[in-house]
XYZ file of C-alpha atoms in Angstrom:
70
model
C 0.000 0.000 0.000
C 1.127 3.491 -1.114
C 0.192 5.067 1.901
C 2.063 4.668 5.750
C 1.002 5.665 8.951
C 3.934 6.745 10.486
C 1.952 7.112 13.741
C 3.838 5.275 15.970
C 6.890 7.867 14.957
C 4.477 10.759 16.394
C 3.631 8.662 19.793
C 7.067 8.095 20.687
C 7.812 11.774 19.827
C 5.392 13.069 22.268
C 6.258 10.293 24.362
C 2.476 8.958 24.530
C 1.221 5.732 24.720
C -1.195 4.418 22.243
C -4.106 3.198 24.943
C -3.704 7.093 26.081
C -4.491 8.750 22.902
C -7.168 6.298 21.801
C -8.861 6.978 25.155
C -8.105 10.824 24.332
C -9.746 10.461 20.960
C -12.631 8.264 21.569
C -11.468 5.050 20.024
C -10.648 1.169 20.875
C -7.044 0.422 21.469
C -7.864 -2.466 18.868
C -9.170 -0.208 16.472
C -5.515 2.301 16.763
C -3.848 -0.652 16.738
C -5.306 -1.183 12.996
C -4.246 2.265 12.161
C -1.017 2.247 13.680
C -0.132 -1.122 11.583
C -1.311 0.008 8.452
C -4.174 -2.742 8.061
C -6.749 -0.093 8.189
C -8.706 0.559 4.756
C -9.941 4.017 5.519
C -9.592 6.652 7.966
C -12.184 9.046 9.304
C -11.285 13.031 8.871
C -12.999 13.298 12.371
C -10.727 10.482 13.631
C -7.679 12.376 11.763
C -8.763 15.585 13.164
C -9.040 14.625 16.858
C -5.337 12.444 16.054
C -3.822 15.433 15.123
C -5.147 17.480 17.674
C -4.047 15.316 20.585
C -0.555 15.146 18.898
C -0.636 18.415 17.668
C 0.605 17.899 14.259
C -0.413 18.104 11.017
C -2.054 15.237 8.937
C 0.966 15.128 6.384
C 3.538 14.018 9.985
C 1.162 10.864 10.006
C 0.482 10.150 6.552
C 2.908 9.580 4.103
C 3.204 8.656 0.608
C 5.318 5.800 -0.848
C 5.332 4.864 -4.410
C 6.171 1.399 -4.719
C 5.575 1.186 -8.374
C 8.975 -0.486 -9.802
């Protein structure tokens, strides 16, 4: 997939655990766990948003674009 979540890159940064910020954003620890590993299909712009927030960064410091066409 073209698209990484570098979120785990922004947790350590500001030294947060994942169950904190999904409690902080209003989502399972399961359900981070799928974004965090990249299995997720889609992700809300309210989910983004509140991400981002909590972080305090910018949607492009979690998302990032790979092309792996060879």
């Amino acid at each position: 997939m073209p698209i990484i979540l570098n979120l785990d890159v922004m947790l350590a940064k500001r030294k947060m655990r994942s169950n904190e910020l999904a409690e902080k954003i209003g989502i399972t620890t399961a359900n981070l766990s799928i974004l965090k590993t990249g299995k997720a299909k889609a992700v809300r712009f309210s989910t983004l948003e509140a991400i981002c927030e909590i972080l305090e960064c910018q949607p492009g410091d979690i998302l990032e674009f790979v092309n792996d066409v060879k």
